[in-house]
Amino acid sequence: MSRLASLAAVGFELSALTVGELESRSPIDGRLLGRVARVSRADYDAAVARSAEAFRSWRAVPAPRRGELVRLFGEAVRRHKPALAELITLEVGKIGSEAAGEVQEVIDICDFAVGLSRQLYGLTIASERKHHHMLERWQPLGTVGIITAFNFPMAVWCWNAALALVCGNALLWKPSEKTPLTALALHRVLESVIRDFTDAPAGLSALLHGDRPVGEWLAEDTRVPLISATGSTRMGRDVGVKVAGRFGRTLLELGGNNAMIITPSAREDLAVRAITFAAAGTAGQRCTTLRRLYVHESRYAAILARLKRAYASLRVGSPQGADTLVGPLIDRAAFEAMQAALASAKAAGGIVHHGERINVEGMSGGYYVRPALVELASPIEASLKETFAPILYVFRYASIDEAIAANNAVTQGLSSSLITQDLSEAELFLSAEGSDCGIANINIGPSGAEIGGAFGGEKETGGGREAGSDSWKAYMRRQTQTVNYSATLPLAQGVKFDIE
Ligand code: UN1
């Protein structure tokens, strides 16, 4: 626990978090970590009003100066990195290197946003009228509501928050009810930076603890022009429809059902490592987790044998153990969903390897499993769904066209990958006739994306793009401006409208 001590400087102390309706339990052993209060409707309304007020002054602060706030936040996160990572391990059950990696993702997006704060580029456009010019400018949007999932309790918020801040917006954050403490600690770091920053208004960012109703309040609130939500497709459909009903905007990052294709020329060691990290890493609880594997029939037996060996020796245990690779599932419901998917796969004729619960000494309150491999002849209901657990469905294929069609034959469209030494196959996969996902990788698994690229996916994944590239545009209002510096008023398209 001692690593958490640095967070006392920003007013976060686990031992003080003893009151409130929301309980945080560690997936490591089920132990109660702390409690926080759920936000009431009145508190919620007050926070939205404060954020609207904060937005009015923040939007006028020059963007590079807004970037300075984000730079200072990134610096503070660097200082608290060990503590924040420890908290992720405690509350989400990620192994040390993955927890540290998540905090690094927070730092990286801050750095990206700082650079961006001097690059919110618009366009100049040629006008058809003499002595006129046109511009496209990007303006701050307002308050951005950010709804995040348990599995990336810091990074996904920061993809949104860092960009939204440099774009001149105020923030409201509804974290997963499974990870209130991680959110609280990170938000306290931001609050401490805001407090010391002269140009930052007090209500610039608020944390709204709660469950479903808080998400609904945000979705229905016309004072919040953009809702960025990460989570299940079911949640996204709900939020998406509500926000659309009031003509608000959404940025959705929903379910994934990501595939990998192992071609005849694939390097075997690389493939096995890529598969195992992407399918079993983070205990299968990433949106980008590998869930479907298509192996060319000429390689099937060998790859499957290697995978079975690798899975049998995967070190499953407490994420605080130095050499653990697979920590616990988030909770009992996740374990039950996994077992139900495996049972239905078995009933549908699948051959299931592993997937059983593992008893870790002294941690009977945690749900530890050996990641599962399921051999299937063709898709079944379970393989078309996203079960947030380490289950990899393995198929064989004969032709590359068949494999690409199978990659695309699901309702989700987040990430995809192909392992090959064959240039034609790689280029086909990356072409218009290839993967239909938001992310397509060659010789890399579908997970573990860098923040520099736009992150998100197609179809039921929701269509939103976060983090790098030009994702910042989602957090701004596009304005087309036309300026006439002549003494007359020529009309566009040659329209005549001469008055007496
Ligand atoms: C998620 O699971 O919602 O690409 C985000 C990855 C991470 C982010 C995952 N950088 O796996």
Coordinates of C-alpha atoms and ligand atoms in Angstrom, one line a residue:
M1 CA 0.0 0.0 0.0
S2 CA 2.9 2.3 0.6
R3 CA 3.3 3.2 -3.1
L4 CA -0.1 4.9 -2.8
A5 CA 1.3 7.4 -0.3
S6 CA 2.4 9.9 -2.9
L7 CA -1.3 10.6 -3.7
A8 CA -1.8 12.0 -0.2
A9 CA -0.3 15.2 -1.7
V10 CA -3.4 15.6 -3.9
G11 CA -5.8 14.6 -1.1
F12 CA -6.3 11.0 -2.0
E13 CA -6.1 8.6 0.9
L14 CA -7.6 5.1 0.7
S15 CA -8.1 4.8 4.4
A16 CA -10.2 7.9 4.5
L17 CA -12.7 6.6 1.9
T18 CA -15.1 4.9 4.2
V19 CA -18.5 6.4 3.5
G20 CA -20.8 6.3 0.5
E21 CA -23.0 4.0 -1.4
L22 CA -20.5 2.9 -4.0
E23 CA -18.3 0.1 -2.8
S24 CA -15.0 -0.6 -4.5
R25 CA -13.8 -4.2 -4.1
S26 CA -10.5 -5.5 -5.3
P27 CA -10.8 -8.2 -8.0
I28 CA -7.6 -9.6 -6.5
D29 CA -9.3 -11.1 -3.5
G30 CA -12.7 -9.4 -3.2
R31 CA -11.6 -7.2 -0.3
L32 CA -13.3 -3.9 0.2
L33 CA -10.9 -1.1 -0.9
G34 CA -13.1 1.9 -0.1
R35 CA -16.4 3.6 -0.6
V36 CA -17.5 6.8 -2.3
A37 CA -20.7 8.7 -2.4
R38 CA -23.0 8.6 -5.4
V39 CA -23.7 12.0 -6.9
S40 CA -27.3 13.2 -6.3
R41 CA -29.4 14.8 -9.0
A42 CA -28.9 18.2 -7.2
D43 CA -25.1 17.8 -7.1
Y44 CA -25.2 16.7 -10.7
D45 CA -27.1 19.8 -11.8
A46 CA -24.8 22.1 -9.8
A47 CA -21.7 20.5 -11.4
V48 CA -23.2 21.0 -14.9
A49 CA -24.0 24.6 -14.1
R50 CA -20.4 25.2 -12.8
S51 CA -19.0 23.6 -15.9
A52 CA -21.0 25.8 -18.2
E53 CA -19.7 28.8 -16.3
A54 CA -16.1 27.4 -16.5
F55 CA -16.5 26.9 -20.2
R56 CA -17.4 30.5 -20.8
S57 CA -14.0 31.7 -19.5
W58 CA -11.9 28.6 -20.6
R59 CA -12.9 29.0 -24.2
A60 CA -11.2 32.4 -24.3
V61 CA -7.9 31.2 -22.9
P62 CA -5.4 30.9 -25.8
A63 CA -5.1 27.2 -26.9
P64 CA -1.4 27.0 -26.2
R65 CA -2.0 28.2 -22.7
R66 CA -4.7 25.5 -22.3
G67 CA -2.0 23.1 -23.5
E68 CA 0.2 24.3 -20.6
L69 CA -2.4 23.1 -18.2
V70 CA -2.4 19.7 -19.8
R71 CA 1.4 19.7 -19.8
L72 CA 1.4 20.3 -16.1
F73 CA -1.1 17.6 -15.6
G74 CA 1.1 15.2 -17.6
E75 CA 4.0 16.1 -15.4
A76 CA 2.0 15.5 -12.2
V77 CA 0.9 12.1 -13.6
R78 CA 4.6 11.2 -14.2
R79 CA 5.3 12.0 -10.6
H80 CA 2.4 9.8 -9.4
K81 CA 2.9 7.1 -11.9
P82 CA 3.9 4.3 -9.5
A83 CA 0.9 5.1 -7.2
L84 CA -1.6 5.4 -10.0
A85 CA -0.4 2.1 -11.5
E86 CA -0.7 0.4 -8.1
L87 CA -4.2 1.7 -7.7
I88 CA -5.2 0.2 -11.2
T89 CA -3.7 -3.1 -10.1
L90 CA -5.7 -3.0 -6.9
E91 CA -9.0 -1.9 -8.4
V92 CA -8.9 -3.6 -11.9
G93 CA -6.5 -6.4 -11.3
K94 CA -4.1 -5.5 -14.1
I95 CA -0.5 -6.9 -13.8
G96 CA 2.1 -4.3 -12.9
S97 CA 3.5 -3.7 -16.4
E98 CA 0.1 -3.3 -17.9
A99 CA -1.0 -1.0 -15.1
A100 CA 2.1 1.1 -15.6
G101 CA 1.5 0.9 -19.4
E102 CA -2.0 2.4 -18.9
V103 CA -0.6 5.3 -16.9
Q104 CA 2.0 5.8 -19.6
E105 CA -0.9 6.0 -22.1
V106 CA -2.2 8.9 -20.0
I107 CA 1.1 10.6 -20.1
D108 CA 1.5 10.0 -23.8
I109 CA -1.9 11.5 -24.7
C110 CA -1.1 14.6 -22.6
D111 CA 2.1 15.1 -24.5
F112 CA 0.2 14.7 -27.8
A113 CA -2.4 17.2 -26.6
V114 CA 0.2 19.7 -25.6
G115 CA 1.6 19.7 -29.2
L116 CA -1.8 19.8 -30.6
S117 CA -2.6 22.9 -28.6
R118 CA -0.5 24.8 -31.2
Q119 CA -1.9 22.9 -34.1
L120 CA -5.7 23.3 -34.1
Y121 CA -5.5 24.1 -37.8
G122 CA -8.3 25.3 -39.9
L123 CA -8.4 26.0 -43.6
T124 CA -8.5 29.0 -45.9
I125 CA -10.8 28.6 -48.8
A126 CA -10.9 30.5 -52.1
S127 CA -14.1 32.5 -52.4
E128 CA -15.9 32.8 -55.8
R129 CA -16.6 36.5 -55.0
K130 CA -14.1 39.3 -55.5
H131 CA -12.6 40.7 -52.3
H132 CA -14.0 38.0 -50.2
H133 CA -12.3 35.2 -48.4
M134 CA -13.4 32.1 -46.6
L135 CA -12.1 30.3 -43.6
E136 CA -12.9 27.2 -41.7
R137 CA -12.2 27.6 -38.0
W138 CA -12.6 25.2 -35.1
Q139 CA -14.2 26.6 -32.0
P140 CA -14.6 25.2 -28.5
L141 CA -17.7 23.1 -28.1
G142 CA -18.9 23.4 -24.5
T143 CA -19.1 20.7 -21.8
V144 CA -17.9 17.3 -22.8
G145 CA -19.5 14.3 -20.9
I146 CA -17.1 11.3 -20.7
I147 CA -18.4 7.9 -19.7
T148 CA -15.7 5.3 -19.2
A149 CA -15.5 1.6 -18.7
F150 CA -13.7 -0.3 -15.9
N151 CA -11.0 -1.9 -18.1
F152 CA -9.1 1.2 -19.0
P153 CA -10.1 3.4 -16.0
M154 CA -7.6 6.1 -16.7
A155 CA -6.3 6.1 -20.3
V156 CA -9.6 6.2 -22.0
W157 CA -10.8 9.2 -19.9
C158 CA -7.6 11.0 -20.7
W159 CA -7.8 10.4 -24.5
N160 CA -10.9 12.4 -24.2
A161 CA -10.0 14.8 -21.4
A162 CA -6.6 15.9 -22.7
L163 CA -7.9 16.7 -26.1
A164 CA -11.2 18.3 -24.9
L165 CA -9.2 20.6 -22.6
V166 CA -6.9 21.9 -25.2
C167 CA -9.9 22.3 -27.5
G168 CA -11.3 24.7 -24.9
N169 CA -14.0 22.6 -23.3
A170 CA -15.1 21.8 -19.8
L171 CA -15.3 18.2 -18.6
L172 CA -17.7 16.0 -16.7
W173 CA -16.6 12.4 -16.0
K174 CA -18.8 9.5 -15.1
P175 CA -16.4 6.6 -14.5
S176 CA -17.4 3.0 -14.2
E177 CA -19.0 2.2 -10.9
K178 CA -16.4 -0.6 -10.7
T179 CA -13.5 1.7 -10.6
P180 CA -14.4 4.8 -8.6
L181 CA -11.2 5.0 -6.7
T182 CA -8.9 5.0 -9.7
A183 CA -11.0 7.8 -11.2
L184 CA -11.0 9.7 -7.9
A185 CA -7.2 9.6 -7.6
L186 CA -6.6 10.7 -11.2
H187 CA -9.1 13.4 -11.0
R188 CA -7.6 14.7 -7.7
V189 CA -4.3 15.0 -9.6
L190 CA -6.1 17.1 -12.2
E191 CA -7.9 19.2 -9.6
S192 CA -4.6 20.0 -7.9
V193 CA -3.2 21.2 -11.2
I194 CA -6.3 23.2 -12.0
R195 CA -6.2 24.8 -8.5
D196 CA -2.6 26.1 -9.1
F197 CA -3.2 27.3 -12.6
T198 CA -4.3 30.9 -12.7
D199 CA -6.3 30.8 -16.0
A200 CA -8.2 27.6 -15.2
P201 CA -11.7 28.2 -13.7
A202 CA -12.8 26.1 -10.7
G203 CA -15.5 24.1 -12.3
L204 CA -13.5 23.1 -15.3
S205 CA -13.7 19.4 -14.6
A206 CA -16.0 17.4 -12.3
L207 CA -16.2 13.8 -11.4
L208 CA -19.6 12.3 -11.2
H209 CA -19.7 9.0 -9.3
G210 CA -22.8 6.9 -9.8
D211 CA -24.3 4.1 -11.9
R212 CA -26.7 4.0 -14.8
P213 CA -28.9 7.0 -13.9
V214 CA -25.9 9.4 -14.0
G215 CA -25.1 8.2 -17.6
E216 CA -28.8 8.8 -18.5
W217 CA -28.8 12.3 -17.0
L218 CA -25.7 13.1 -19.2
A219 CA -27.3 11.5 -22.3
E220 CA -30.4 13.6 -21.9
D221 CA -28.8 16.8 -20.9
T222 CA -28.9 19.5 -23.6
R223 CA -26.3 21.4 -21.6
V224 CA -23.8 18.8 -22.6
P225 CA -23.2 19.0 -26.4
L226 CA -20.9 15.9 -26.7
I227 CA -21.1 12.6 -24.9
S228 CA -18.1 10.4 -25.4
A229 CA -18.9 6.9 -24.1
T230 CA -16.9 3.7 -23.9
G231 CA -18.5 0.4 -23.0
S232 CA -20.8 -2.3 -24.3
T233 CA -22.8 -2.0 -27.5
R234 CA -25.9 -2.2 -25.4
M235 CA -24.9 0.8 -23.4
G236 CA -23.9 2.7 -26.5
R237 CA -27.1 2.0 -28.3
D238 CA -29.0 3.5 -25.3
V239 CA -26.8 6.5 -25.0
G240 CA -26.6 7.0 -28.7
V241 CA -30.3 7.1 -29.2
K242 CA -30.9 9.4 -26.2
V243 CA -28.2 11.9 -27.3
A244 CA -29.4 11.8 -31.0
G245 CA -32.9 12.5 -29.7
R246 CA -31.8 15.9 -28.5
F247 CA -29.4 16.5 -31.5
G248 CA -26.4 16.2 -29.3
R249 CA -23.2 14.5 -30.6
T250 CA -21.8 11.2 -29.5
L251 CA -18.4 9.7 -29.8
L252 CA -18.8 6.0 -29.2
E253 CA -16.2 3.3 -28.5
L254 CA -18.2 0.1 -28.0
G255 CA -17.8 -3.6 -28.3
G256 CA -15.1 -5.4 -30.3
N257 CA -14.9 -8.9 -31.6
N258 CA -11.4 -8.7 -33.0
A259 CA -9.8 -11.3 -35.2
M260 CA -6.3 -12.4 -36.3
I261 CA -5.5 -14.3 -39.5
I262 CA -2.4 -16.6 -39.5
T263 CA -1.4 -17.1 -43.1
P264 CA 0.8 -19.9 -44.6
S265 CA 4.0 -17.7 -44.4
A266 CA 3.5 -16.4 -40.8
R267 CA 6.5 -16.5 -38.5
E268 CA 5.5 -19.0 -35.9
D269 CA 7.2 -17.5 -32.8
L270 CA 5.9 -14.0 -33.6
A271 CA 2.4 -15.4 -34.2
V272 CA 2.2 -17.4 -31.0
R273 CA 3.4 -14.4 -28.9
A274 CA 1.0 -12.0 -30.7
I275 CA -1.9 -14.4 -30.2
T276 CA -1.2 -15.1 -26.5
F277 CA -0.7 -11.5 -25.5
A278 CA -3.7 -10.2 -27.4
A279 CA -6.1 -13.0 -26.3
A280 CA -5.0 -13.8 -22.8
G281 CA -3.3 -10.5 -21.7
T282 CA -5.3 -8.2 -19.5
A283 CA -7.3 -11.4 -18.8
G284 CA -9.1 -10.9 -22.1
Q285 CA -10.6 -7.6 -20.8
R286 CA -9.6 -5.1 -23.5
C287 CA -12.0 -3.8 -26.2
T288 CA -9.2 -4.8 -28.5
T289 CA -8.7 -8.3 -27.1
L290 CA -8.2 -11.0 -29.7
R291 CA -11.4 -13.1 -29.7
R292 CA -11.3 -15.0 -33.1
L293 CA -8.4 -16.7 -34.7
Y294 CA -8.3 -17.9 -38.3
V295 CA -5.4 -20.2 -39.0
H296 CA -4.6 -21.5 -42.5
E297 CA -5.2 -25.2 -42.7
S298 CA -1.5 -25.9 -43.5
R299 CA -0.5 -24.4 -40.2
Y300 CA -3.5 -25.3 -38.0
A301 CA -2.1 -28.4 -36.2
A302 CA 1.3 -26.8 -35.4
I303 CA -0.1 -23.5 -34.2
L304 CA -2.8 -25.1 -32.1
A305 CA -0.3 -27.4 -30.4
R306 CA 2.0 -24.4 -29.6
L307 CA -0.9 -22.4 -28.3
K308 CA -2.1 -25.2 -26.1
R309 CA 1.4 -25.5 -24.6
A310 CA 1.6 -21.7 -24.1
Y311 CA -1.8 -21.5 -22.5
A312 CA -1.0 -24.4 -20.1
S313 CA 2.0 -22.6 -18.8
L314 CA 0.6 -19.1 -18.6
R315 CA 1.2 -17.8 -15.1
V316 CA -2.2 -17.0 -13.7
G317 CA -2.3 -15.4 -10.3
S318 CA -2.2 -12.3 -8.2
P319 CA -1.4 -9.3 -10.4
Q320 CA 0.9 -8.2 -7.6
G321 CA 3.1 -11.2 -8.2
A322 CA 6.2 -10.1 -10.1
D323 CA 6.0 -12.8 -12.8
T324 CA 2.2 -13.1 -13.2
L325 CA 0.9 -12.7 -16.8
V326 CA -2.8 -13.1 -16.2
G327 CA -4.6 -11.5 -13.3
P328 CA -8.2 -11.9 -12.1
L329 CA -11.4 -11.2 -13.9
I330 CA -13.1 -8.0 -12.7
D331 CA -15.9 -9.8 -10.8
R332 CA -18.1 -12.8 -10.4
A333 CA -20.4 -11.7 -13.2
A334 CA -17.5 -11.7 -15.6
F335 CA -16.6 -15.2 -14.5
E336 CA -20.2 -16.4 -15.0
A337 CA -20.4 -14.9 -18.4
M338 CA -17.2 -16.7 -19.4
Q339 CA -18.4 -20.0 -18.1
A340 CA -21.8 -19.6 -19.9
A341 CA -20.1 -18.8 -23.2
L342 CA -17.8 -21.9 -22.8
A343 CA -20.8 -24.1 -22.0
S344 CA -22.7 -22.8 -25.0
A345 CA -19.7 -23.3 -27.2
K346 CA -19.3 -26.9 -26.0
A347 CA -23.0 -27.5 -26.6
A348 CA -22.6 -26.2 -30.1
G349 CA -19.8 -28.7 -30.8
G350 CA -16.8 -26.6 -29.9
I351 CA -13.7 -28.3 -28.4
V352 CA -12.8 -26.4 -25.3
H353 CA -9.3 -26.3 -23.9
H354 CA -8.9 -24.8 -20.4
G355 CA -11.1 -21.9 -19.1
E356 CA -11.4 -23.4 -15.7
R357 CA -11.3 -21.4 -12.4
I358 CA -8.0 -21.4 -10.7
N359 CA -7.6 -21.2 -6.9
V360 CA -5.0 -18.8 -5.9
E361 CA -3.9 -19.2 -2.4
G362 CA -5.3 -16.6 0.0
M363 CA -7.4 -15.1 -2.7
S364 CA -10.6 -17.1 -2.7
G365 CA -12.6 -13.9 -3.3
G366 CA -10.9 -13.4 -6.7
Y367 CA -12.0 -14.9 -9.9
Y368 CA -8.9 -16.3 -11.6
V369 CA -9.2 -18.4 -14.7
R370 CA -6.9 -20.2 -17.2
P371 CA -7.6 -18.5 -20.5
A372 CA -9.6 -20.7 -22.9
L373 CA -9.1 -21.9 -26.5
V374 CA -12.2 -23.1 -28.3
E375 CA -11.8 -24.9 -31.6
L376 CA -14.8 -24.3 -33.9
A377 CA -15.7 -25.6 -37.3
S378 CA -17.9 -22.6 -38.0
P379 CA -19.2 -19.5 -36.2
I380 CA -21.7 -20.0 -33.3
E381 CA -23.7 -17.5 -31.3
A382 CA -21.0 -17.2 -28.6
S383 CA -18.3 -16.4 -31.2
L384 CA -20.3 -13.6 -32.7
K385 CA -20.7 -11.9 -29.3
E386 CA -18.2 -10.0 -27.2
T387 CA -17.7 -11.9 -23.9
F388 CA -15.4 -9.8 -21.8
A389 CA -13.2 -12.6 -20.7
P390 CA -10.2 -14.6 -22.1
I391 CA -11.8 -16.9 -24.7
L392 CA -10.2 -17.4 -28.0
Y393 CA -12.3 -19.1 -30.8
V394 CA -10.1 -20.9 -33.3
F395 CA -11.1 -21.6 -36.8
R396 CA -9.2 -23.0 -39.8
Y397 CA -9.4 -21.5 -43.3
A398 CA -8.4 -22.4 -46.8
S399 CA -8.2 -19.2 -48.9
I400 CA -7.2 -15.6 -47.9
D401 CA -10.5 -14.3 -49.4
E402 CA -12.4 -16.7 -47.1
A403 CA -10.4 -15.5 -44.1
I404 CA -10.9 -11.8 -44.8
A405 CA -14.7 -12.5 -45.3
A406 CA -14.7 -14.2 -41.9
N407 CA -12.8 -11.4 -40.3
N408 CA -15.6 -9.0 -41.5
A409 CA -18.5 -11.3 -40.8
V410 CA -19.4 -10.0 -37.3
T411 CA -21.5 -7.0 -36.2
Q412 CA -18.5 -5.3 -34.5
G413 CA -15.6 -3.6 -36.3
L414 CA -12.9 -2.4 -33.9
S415 CA -9.6 -4.1 -34.6
S416 CA -8.1 -6.8 -36.8
S417 CA -4.7 -8.3 -37.7
L418 CA -2.9 -10.5 -40.2
I419 CA 0.3 -12.3 -39.6
T420 CA 2.2 -12.9 -42.9
Q421 CA 5.5 -12.6 -44.8
D422 CA 3.5 -12.3 -48.0
L423 CA 3.3 -8.8 -49.4
S424 CA 0.2 -9.5 -51.5
E425 CA -1.8 -10.9 -48.6
A426 CA -0.8 -8.0 -46.3
E427 CA -1.7 -5.4 -48.9
L428 CA -5.0 -7.1 -49.7
F429 CA -5.9 -7.1 -46.0
L430 CA -5.1 -3.3 -45.8
S431 CA -7.0 -2.5 -49.0
A432 CA -10.6 -1.5 -49.7
E433 CA -11.3 -5.2 -50.1
G434 CA -9.7 -6.1 -46.9
S435 CA -10.5 -5.6 -43.2
D436 CA -13.6 -3.5 -42.5
C437 CA -12.4 -2.5 -39.0
G438 CA -11.2 0.8 -37.6
I439 CA -7.8 -0.7 -36.9
A440 CA -6.0 -3.2 -39.2
N441 CA -2.5 -4.5 -38.2
I442 CA 0.2 -6.5 -39.9
N443 CA 2.4 -8.8 -37.9
I444 CA 1.0 -7.3 -34.6
G445 CA -2.0 -8.4 -32.7
P446 CA -5.2 -6.4 -32.6
S447 CA -4.5 -4.9 -29.1
G448 CA -2.0 -2.5 -27.6
A449 CA -2.5 0.5 -30.0
E450 CA -0.4 3.6 -29.7
I451 CA -2.1 6.9 -28.9
G452 CA -0.8 8.6 -32.1
G453 CA -3.4 6.9 -34.3
A454 CA -7.2 7.5 -34.2
F455 CA -8.7 4.8 -32.0
G456 CA -12.2 3.3 -32.6
G457 CA -14.1 1.2 -34.9
E458 CA -17.0 0.6 -37.3
K459 CA -20.4 -0.9 -37.2
E460 CA -21.6 -1.7 -33.7
T461 CA -18.3 -0.5 -32.3
G462 CA -19.9 2.9 -32.7
G463 CA -17.9 4.8 -35.3
G464 CA -16.2 7.2 -32.9
R465 CA -12.5 8.0 -33.1
E466 CA -10.4 9.0 -30.0
A467 CA -6.8 9.8 -29.2
G468 CA -4.5 10.6 -32.1
S469 CA -4.6 11.7 -35.7
D470 CA -7.4 14.3 -36.2
S471 CA -9.7 12.9 -33.5
W472 CA -9.6 16.4 -31.8
K473 CA -12.1 17.6 -34.3
A474 CA -14.8 15.7 -32.5
Y475 CA -14.3 18.0 -29.5
M476 CA -14.8 21.2 -31.5
R477 CA -17.4 23.1 -33.5
R478 CA -16.6 23.6 -37.1
Q479 CA -17.4 27.1 -38.4
T480 CA -17.3 28.3 -42.0
Q481 CA -16.6 32.0 -42.1
T482 CA -16.9 34.3 -45.1
V483 CA -15.5 37.8 -45.0
N484 CA -16.3 40.6 -47.5
Y485 CA -13.7 43.3 -47.7
S486 CA -15.2 45.1 -50.8
A487 CA -17.5 48.0 -50.8
T488 CA -20.3 46.1 -52.6
L489 CA -22.4 43.0 -51.9
P490 CA -22.0 40.5 -54.7
L491 CA -24.1 37.4 -54.1
A492 CA -22.9 33.9 -54.5
Q493 CA -24.0 31.8 -57.5
G494 CA -24.5 35.1 -59.4
V495 CA -27.9 35.7 -57.8
K496 CA -29.2 39.2 -58.4
F497 CA -31.3 40.9 -55.7
D498 CA -31.1 44.7 -56.5
I499 CA -33.3 46.8 -54.4
E500 CA -34.3 50.5 -55.1
Ligands
UN1_1 C1 -10.0 -0.4 -24.5 O1 -9.9 -1.6 -24.3 O2 -11.1 0.2 -24.4 O3 -5.2 -0.7 -27.9 C2 -8.9 0.5 -24.9 C3 -5.3 -1.1 -26.7 C4 -5.2 0.0 -25.7 C5 -6.5 0.6 -25.4 C6 -7.7 -0.3 -25.3 N1 -4.2 1.0 -26.1 O4 -5.5 -2.2 -26.4

